[in-house]
Tab-separated table of N, CA and C in Angstrom:
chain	number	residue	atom	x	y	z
A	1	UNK	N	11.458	26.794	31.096
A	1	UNK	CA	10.764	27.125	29.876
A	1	UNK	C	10.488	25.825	29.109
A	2	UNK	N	9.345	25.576	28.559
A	2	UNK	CA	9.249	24.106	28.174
A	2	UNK	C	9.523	24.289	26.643
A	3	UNK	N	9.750	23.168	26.348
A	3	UNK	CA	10.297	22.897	24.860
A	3	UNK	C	9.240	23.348	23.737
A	4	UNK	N	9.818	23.955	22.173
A	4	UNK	CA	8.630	24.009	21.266
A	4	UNK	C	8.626	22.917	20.676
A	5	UNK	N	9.517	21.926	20.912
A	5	UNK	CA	9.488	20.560	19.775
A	5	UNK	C	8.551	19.779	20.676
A	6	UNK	N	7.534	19.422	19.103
A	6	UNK	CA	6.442	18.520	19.925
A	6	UNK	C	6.923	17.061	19.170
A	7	UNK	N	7.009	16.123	19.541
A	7	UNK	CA	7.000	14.834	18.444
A	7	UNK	C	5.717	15.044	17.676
A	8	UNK	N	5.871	14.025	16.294
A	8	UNK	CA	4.787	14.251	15.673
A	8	UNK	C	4.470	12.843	15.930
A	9	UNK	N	5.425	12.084	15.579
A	9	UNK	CA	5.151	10.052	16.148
A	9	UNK	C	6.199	9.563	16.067
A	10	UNK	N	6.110	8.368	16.368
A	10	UNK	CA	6.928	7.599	16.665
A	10	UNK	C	7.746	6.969	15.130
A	11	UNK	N	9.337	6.868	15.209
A	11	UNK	CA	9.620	6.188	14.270
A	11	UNK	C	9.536	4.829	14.183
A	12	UNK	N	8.549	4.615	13.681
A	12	UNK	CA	8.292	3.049	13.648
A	12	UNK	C	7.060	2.934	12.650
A	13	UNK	N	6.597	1.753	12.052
A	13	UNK	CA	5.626	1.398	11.288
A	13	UNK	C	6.003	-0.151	10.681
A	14	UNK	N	5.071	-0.586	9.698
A	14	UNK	CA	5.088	-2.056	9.428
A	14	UNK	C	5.032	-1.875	7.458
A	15	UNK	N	5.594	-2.606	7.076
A	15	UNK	CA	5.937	-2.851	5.629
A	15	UNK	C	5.520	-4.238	5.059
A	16	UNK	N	4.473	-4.491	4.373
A	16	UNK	CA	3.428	-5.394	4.188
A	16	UNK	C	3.944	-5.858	2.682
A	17	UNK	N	4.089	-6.639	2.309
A	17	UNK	CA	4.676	-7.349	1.154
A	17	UNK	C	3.600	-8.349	0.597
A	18	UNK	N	3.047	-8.356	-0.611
A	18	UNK	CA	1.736	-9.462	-0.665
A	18	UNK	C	1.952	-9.657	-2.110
A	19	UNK	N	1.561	-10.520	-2.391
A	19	UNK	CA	1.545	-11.276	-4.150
A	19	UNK	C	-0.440	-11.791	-3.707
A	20	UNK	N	-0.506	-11.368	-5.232
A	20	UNK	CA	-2.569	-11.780	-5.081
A	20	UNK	C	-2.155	-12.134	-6.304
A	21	UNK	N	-3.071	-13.734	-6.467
A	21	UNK	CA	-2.694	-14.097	-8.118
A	21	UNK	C	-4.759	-14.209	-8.377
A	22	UNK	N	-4.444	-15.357	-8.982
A	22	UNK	CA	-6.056	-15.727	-9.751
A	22	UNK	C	-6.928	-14.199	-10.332
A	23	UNK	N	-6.661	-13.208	-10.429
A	23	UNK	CA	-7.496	-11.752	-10.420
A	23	UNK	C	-7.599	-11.829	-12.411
A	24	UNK	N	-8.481	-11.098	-12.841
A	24	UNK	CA	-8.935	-10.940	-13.992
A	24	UNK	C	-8.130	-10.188	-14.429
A	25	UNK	N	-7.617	-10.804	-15.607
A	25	UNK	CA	-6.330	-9.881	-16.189
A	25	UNK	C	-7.137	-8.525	-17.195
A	26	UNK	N	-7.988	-8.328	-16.977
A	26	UNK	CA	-8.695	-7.235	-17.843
A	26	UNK	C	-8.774	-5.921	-16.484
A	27	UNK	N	-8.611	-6.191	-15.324
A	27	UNK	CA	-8.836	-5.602	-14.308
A	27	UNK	C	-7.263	-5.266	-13.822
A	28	UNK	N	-6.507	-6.022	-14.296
A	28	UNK	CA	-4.844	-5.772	-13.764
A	28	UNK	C	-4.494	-4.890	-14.805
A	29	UNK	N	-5.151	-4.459	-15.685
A	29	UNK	CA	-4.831	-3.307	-17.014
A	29	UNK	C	-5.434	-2.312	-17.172
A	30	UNK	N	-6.395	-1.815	-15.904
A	30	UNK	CA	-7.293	-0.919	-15.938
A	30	UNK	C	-6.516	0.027	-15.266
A	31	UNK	N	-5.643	0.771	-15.944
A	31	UNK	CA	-5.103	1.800	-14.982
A	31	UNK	C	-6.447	2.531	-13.728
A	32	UNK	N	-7.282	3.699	-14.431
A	32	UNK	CA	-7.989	3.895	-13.912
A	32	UNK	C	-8.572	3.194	-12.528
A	33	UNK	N	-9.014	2.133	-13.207
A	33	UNK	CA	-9.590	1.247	-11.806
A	33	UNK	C	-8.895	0.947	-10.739
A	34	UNK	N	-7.385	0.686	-11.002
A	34	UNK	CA	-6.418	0.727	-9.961
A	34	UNK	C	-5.762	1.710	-9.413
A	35	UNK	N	-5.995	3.003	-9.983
A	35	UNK	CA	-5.915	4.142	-9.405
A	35	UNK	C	-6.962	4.735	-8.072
A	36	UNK	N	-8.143	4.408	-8.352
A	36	UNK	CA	-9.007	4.299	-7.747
A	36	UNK	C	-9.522	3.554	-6.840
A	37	UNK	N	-9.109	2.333	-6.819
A	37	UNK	CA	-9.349	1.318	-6.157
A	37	UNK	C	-8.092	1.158	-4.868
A	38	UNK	N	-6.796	1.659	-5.587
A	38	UNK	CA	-5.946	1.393	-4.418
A	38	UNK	C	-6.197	2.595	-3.816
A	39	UNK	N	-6.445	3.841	-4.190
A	39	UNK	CA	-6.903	4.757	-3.010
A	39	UNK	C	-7.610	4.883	-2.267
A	40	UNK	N	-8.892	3.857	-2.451
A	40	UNK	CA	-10.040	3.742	-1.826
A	40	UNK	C	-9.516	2.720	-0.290
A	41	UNK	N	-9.211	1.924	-1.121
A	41	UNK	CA	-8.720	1.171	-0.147
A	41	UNK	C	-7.665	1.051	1.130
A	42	UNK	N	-7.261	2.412	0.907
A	42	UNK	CA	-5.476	2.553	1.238
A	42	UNK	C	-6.948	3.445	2.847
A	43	UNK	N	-7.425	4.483	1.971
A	43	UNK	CA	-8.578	5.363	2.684
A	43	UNK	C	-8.962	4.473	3.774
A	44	UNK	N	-9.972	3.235	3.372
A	44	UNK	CA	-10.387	2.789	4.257
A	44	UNK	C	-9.563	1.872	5.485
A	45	UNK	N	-8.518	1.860	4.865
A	45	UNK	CA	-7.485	1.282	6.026
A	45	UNK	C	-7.021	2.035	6.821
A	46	UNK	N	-7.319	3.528	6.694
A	46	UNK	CA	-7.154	4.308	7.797
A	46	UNK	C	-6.073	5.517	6.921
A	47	UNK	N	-5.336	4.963	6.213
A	47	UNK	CA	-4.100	5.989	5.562
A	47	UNK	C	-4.976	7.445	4.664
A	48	UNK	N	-4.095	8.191	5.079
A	48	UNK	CA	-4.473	9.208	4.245
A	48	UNK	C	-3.070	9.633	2.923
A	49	UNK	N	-4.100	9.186	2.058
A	49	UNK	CA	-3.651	9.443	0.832
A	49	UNK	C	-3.423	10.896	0.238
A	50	UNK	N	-2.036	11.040	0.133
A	50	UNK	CA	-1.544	12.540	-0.637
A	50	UNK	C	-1.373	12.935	-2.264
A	51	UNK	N	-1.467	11.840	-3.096
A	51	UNK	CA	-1.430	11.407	-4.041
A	51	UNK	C	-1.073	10.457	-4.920
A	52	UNK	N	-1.515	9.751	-6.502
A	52	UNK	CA	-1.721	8.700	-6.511
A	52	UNK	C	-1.066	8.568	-8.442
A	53	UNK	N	-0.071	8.543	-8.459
A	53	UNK	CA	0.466	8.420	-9.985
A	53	UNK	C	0.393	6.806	-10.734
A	54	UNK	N	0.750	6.665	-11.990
A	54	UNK	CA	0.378	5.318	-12.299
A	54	UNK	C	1.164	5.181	-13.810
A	55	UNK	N	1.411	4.039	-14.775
A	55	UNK	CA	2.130	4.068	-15.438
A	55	UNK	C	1.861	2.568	-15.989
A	56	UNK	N	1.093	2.820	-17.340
A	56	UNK	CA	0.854	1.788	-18.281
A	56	UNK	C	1.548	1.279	-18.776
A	57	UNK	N	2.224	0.043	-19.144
A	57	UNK	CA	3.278	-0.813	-19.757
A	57	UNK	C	2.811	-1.243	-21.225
A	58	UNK	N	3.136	-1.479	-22.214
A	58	UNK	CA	2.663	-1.703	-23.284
A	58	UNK	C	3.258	-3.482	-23.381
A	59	UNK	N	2.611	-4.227	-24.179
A	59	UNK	CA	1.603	-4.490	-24.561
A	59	UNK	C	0.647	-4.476	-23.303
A	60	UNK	N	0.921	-4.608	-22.436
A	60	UNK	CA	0.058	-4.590	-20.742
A	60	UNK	C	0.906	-4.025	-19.556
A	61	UNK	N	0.157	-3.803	-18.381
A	61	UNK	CA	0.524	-4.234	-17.199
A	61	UNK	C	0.536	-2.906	-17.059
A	62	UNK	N	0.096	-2.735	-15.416
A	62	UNK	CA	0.056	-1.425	-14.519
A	62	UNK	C	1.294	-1.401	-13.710
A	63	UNK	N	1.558	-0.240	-13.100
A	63	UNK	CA	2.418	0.069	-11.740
A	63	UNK	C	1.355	1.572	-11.359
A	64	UNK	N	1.021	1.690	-9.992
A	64	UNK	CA	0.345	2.465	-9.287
A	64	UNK	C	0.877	2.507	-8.665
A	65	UNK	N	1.204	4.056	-8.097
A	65	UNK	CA	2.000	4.544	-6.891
A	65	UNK	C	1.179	5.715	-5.907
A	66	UNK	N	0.623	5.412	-4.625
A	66	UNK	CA	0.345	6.174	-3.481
A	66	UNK	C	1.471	6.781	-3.037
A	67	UNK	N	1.552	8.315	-2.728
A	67	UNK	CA	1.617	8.617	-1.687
A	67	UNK	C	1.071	9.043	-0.420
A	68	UNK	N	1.551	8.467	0.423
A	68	UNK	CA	0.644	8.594	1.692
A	68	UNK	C	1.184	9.332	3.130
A	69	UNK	N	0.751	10.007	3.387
A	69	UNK	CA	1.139	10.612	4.936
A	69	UNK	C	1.942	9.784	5.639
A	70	UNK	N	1.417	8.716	5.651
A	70	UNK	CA	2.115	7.596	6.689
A	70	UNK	C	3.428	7.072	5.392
A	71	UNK	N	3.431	6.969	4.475
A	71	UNK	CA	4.490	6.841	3.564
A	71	UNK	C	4.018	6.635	2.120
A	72	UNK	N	3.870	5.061	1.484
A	72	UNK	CA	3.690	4.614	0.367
A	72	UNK	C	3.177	3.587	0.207
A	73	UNK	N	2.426	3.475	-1.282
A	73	UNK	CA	1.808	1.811	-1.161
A	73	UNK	C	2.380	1.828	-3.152
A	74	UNK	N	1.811	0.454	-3.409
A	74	UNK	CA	2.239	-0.023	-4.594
A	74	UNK	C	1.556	-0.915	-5.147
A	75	UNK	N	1.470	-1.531	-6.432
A	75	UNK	CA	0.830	-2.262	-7.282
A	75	UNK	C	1.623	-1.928	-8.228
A	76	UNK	N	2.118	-3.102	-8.336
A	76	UNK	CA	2.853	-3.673	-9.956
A	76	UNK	C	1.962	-4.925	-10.397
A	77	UNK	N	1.439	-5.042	-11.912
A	77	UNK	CA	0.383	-6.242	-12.162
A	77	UNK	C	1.084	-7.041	-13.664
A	78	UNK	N	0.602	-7.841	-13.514
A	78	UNK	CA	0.881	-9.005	-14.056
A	78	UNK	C	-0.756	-9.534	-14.695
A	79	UNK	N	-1.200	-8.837	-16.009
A	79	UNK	CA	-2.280	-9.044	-16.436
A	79	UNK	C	-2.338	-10.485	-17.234
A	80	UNK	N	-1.674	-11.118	-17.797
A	80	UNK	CA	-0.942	-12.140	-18.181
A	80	UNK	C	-1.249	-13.430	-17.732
A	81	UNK	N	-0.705	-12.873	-16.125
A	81	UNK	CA	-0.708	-14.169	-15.128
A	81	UNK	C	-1.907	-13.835	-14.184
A	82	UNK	N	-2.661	-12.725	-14.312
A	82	UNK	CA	-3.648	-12.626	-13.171
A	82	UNK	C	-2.842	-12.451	-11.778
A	83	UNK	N	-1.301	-11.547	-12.471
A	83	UNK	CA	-0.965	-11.729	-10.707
A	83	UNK	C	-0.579	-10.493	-10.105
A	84	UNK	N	-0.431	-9.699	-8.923
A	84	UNK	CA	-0.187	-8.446	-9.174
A	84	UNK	C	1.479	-8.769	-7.319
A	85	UNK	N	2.101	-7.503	-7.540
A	85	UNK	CA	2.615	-7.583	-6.131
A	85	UNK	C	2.334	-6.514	-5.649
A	86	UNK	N	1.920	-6.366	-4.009
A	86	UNK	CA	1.538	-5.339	-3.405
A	86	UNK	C	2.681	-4.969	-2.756
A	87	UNK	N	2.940	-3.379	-2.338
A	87	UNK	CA	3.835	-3.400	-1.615
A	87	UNK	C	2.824	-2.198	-0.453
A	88	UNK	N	2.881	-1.509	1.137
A	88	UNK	CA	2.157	-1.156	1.658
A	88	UNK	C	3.115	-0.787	2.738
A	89	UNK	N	3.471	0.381	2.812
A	89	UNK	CA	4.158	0.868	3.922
A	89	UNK	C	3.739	2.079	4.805
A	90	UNK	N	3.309	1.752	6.335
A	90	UNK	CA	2.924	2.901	6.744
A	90	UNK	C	3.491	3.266	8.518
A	91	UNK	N	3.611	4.471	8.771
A	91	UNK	CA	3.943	4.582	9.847
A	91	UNK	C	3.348	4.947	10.863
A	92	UNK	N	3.587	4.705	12.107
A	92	UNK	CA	2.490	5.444	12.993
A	92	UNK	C	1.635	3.994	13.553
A	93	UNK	N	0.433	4.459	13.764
A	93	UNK	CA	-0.350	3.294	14.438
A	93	UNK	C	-1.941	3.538	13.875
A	94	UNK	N	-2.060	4.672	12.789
A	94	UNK	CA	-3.323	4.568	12.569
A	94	UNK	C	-3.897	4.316	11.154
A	95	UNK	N	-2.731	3.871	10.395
A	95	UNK	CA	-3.330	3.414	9.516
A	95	UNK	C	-2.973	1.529	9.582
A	96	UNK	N	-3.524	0.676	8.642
A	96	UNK	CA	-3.319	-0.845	8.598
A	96	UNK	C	-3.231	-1.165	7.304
A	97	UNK	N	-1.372	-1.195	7.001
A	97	UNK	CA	-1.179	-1.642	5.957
A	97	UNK	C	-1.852	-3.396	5.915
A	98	UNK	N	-2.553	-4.203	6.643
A	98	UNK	CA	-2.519	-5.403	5.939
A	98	UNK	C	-4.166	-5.149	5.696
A	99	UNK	N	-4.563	-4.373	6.807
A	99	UNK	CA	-5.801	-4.444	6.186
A	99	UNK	C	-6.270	-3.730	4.637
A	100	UNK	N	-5.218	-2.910	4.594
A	100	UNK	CA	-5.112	-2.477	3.061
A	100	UNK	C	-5.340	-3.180	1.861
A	101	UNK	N	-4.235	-4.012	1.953
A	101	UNK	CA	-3.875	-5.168	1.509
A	101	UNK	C	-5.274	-6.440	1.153
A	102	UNK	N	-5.644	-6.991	2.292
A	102	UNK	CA	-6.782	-7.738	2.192
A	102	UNK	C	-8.042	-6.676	1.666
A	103	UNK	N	-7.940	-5.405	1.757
A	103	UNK	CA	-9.052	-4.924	1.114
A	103	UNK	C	-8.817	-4.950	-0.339
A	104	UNK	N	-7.807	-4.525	-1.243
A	104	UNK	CA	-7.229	-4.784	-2.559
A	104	UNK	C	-7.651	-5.920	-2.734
A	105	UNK	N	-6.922	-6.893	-2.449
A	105	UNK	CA	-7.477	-8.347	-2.646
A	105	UNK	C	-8.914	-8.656	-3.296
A	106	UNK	N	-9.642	-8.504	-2.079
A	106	UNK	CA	-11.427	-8.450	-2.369
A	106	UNK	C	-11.831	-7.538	-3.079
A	107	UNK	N	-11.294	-6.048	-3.565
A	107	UNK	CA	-11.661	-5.487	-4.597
A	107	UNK	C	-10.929	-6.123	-5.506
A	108	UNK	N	-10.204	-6.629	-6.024
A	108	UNK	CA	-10.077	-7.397	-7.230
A	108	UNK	C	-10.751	-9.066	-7.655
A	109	UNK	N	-11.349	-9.506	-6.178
A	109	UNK	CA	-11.988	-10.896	-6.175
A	109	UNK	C	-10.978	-12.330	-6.205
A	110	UNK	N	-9.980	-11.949	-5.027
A	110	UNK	CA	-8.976	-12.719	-4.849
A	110	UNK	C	-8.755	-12.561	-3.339
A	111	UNK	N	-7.637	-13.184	-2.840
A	111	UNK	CA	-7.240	-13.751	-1.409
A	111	UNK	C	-5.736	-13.463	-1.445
A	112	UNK	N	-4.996	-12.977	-0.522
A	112	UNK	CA	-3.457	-12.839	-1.053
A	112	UNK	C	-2.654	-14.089	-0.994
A	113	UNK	N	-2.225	-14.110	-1.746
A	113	UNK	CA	-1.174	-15.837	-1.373
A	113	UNK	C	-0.560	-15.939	-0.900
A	114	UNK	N	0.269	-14.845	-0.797
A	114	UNK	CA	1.277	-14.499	0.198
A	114	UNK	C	1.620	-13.165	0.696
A	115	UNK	N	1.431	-13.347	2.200
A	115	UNK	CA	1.807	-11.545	2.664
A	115	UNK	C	2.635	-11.932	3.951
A	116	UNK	N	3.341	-11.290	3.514
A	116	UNK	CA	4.570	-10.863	4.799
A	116	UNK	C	4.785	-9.530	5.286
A	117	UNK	N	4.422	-9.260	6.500
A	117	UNK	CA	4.939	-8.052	7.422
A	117	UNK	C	6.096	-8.025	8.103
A	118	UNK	N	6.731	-6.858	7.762
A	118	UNK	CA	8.114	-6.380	8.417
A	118	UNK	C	8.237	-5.378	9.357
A	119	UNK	N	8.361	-5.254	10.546
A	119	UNK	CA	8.180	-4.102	11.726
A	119	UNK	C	9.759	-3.488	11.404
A	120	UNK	N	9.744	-1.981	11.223
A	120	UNK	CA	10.337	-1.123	10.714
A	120	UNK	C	10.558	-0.562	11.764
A	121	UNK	N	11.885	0.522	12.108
A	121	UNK	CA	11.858	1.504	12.437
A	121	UNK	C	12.454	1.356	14.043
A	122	UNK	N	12.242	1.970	15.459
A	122	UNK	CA	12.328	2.133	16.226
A	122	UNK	C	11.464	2.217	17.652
A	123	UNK	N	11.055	1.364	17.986
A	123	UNK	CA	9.397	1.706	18.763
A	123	UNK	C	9.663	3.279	19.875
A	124	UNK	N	8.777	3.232	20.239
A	124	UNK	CA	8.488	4.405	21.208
A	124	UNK	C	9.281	3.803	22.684
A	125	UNK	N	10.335	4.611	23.602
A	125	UNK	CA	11.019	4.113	24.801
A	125	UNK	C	9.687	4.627	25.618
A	126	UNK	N	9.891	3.862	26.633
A	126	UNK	CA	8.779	4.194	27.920
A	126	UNK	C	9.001	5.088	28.584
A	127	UNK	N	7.532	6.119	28.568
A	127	UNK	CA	8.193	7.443	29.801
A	127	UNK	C	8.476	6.976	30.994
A	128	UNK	N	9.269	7.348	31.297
A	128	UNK	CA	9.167	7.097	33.332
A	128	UNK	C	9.011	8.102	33.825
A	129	UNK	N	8.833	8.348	35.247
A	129	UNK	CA	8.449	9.803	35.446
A	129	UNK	C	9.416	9.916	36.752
């Protein structure tokens, strides 16, 4: 009798860490726009976005939070310094947290300064037959 458990994927995925500075500090305070913008972007990197909360700091500064099928992404900003930190975590193989990442970037009109990827999780063992 064959099994009803199907895998759904593999435990494994990559965790993308990025700082983007030089960005227009009128644009690191636009909740809205970064609500929008990191979903767009998260979209076109392949992730499917489940929802997208956010949280204004007074006198400034954003935090935006995705949730995503494949897991989570992030934006904390630094309107001040023009600097924001990304955080981009996804699992599976079909979404691309860095391309995420470099898409944020260019929607804000910056380059990341620094991004580091971390391989998470457990890869897939090889069938043998």
């Amino acid at each position: 009798m064959p099994s009803e458990f199907v895998p759904v994927g593999v435990f494994s995925g990559k965790h993308v860490l990025a700082e983007l500075g030089g960005v227009e500090g009128r644009l690191l305070d636009d909740e809205e726009f970064l609500r929008t913008t990191l979903a767009s972007t998260l979209t076109d990197a392949g992730a499917t976005v489940c929802d997208v909360i956010a949280h204004r700091f007074e006198p400034q500064g954003v935090t935006v939070l995705a949730m995503l099928a494949e897991s989570h992404a992030s934006v904390h900003t630094y309107p001040e310094l023009g600097a924001v930190f990304v955080d981009v975590f996804t699992c599976g193989e079909r979404a691309d947290p860095e391309h995420a990442v470099r898409l944020l970037a260019k929607a804000l009109g910056t380059e990341p300064e620094s991004m580091s990827t971390i391989s998470r999780g457990r890869p897939a063992k090889a069938v043998t037959s």
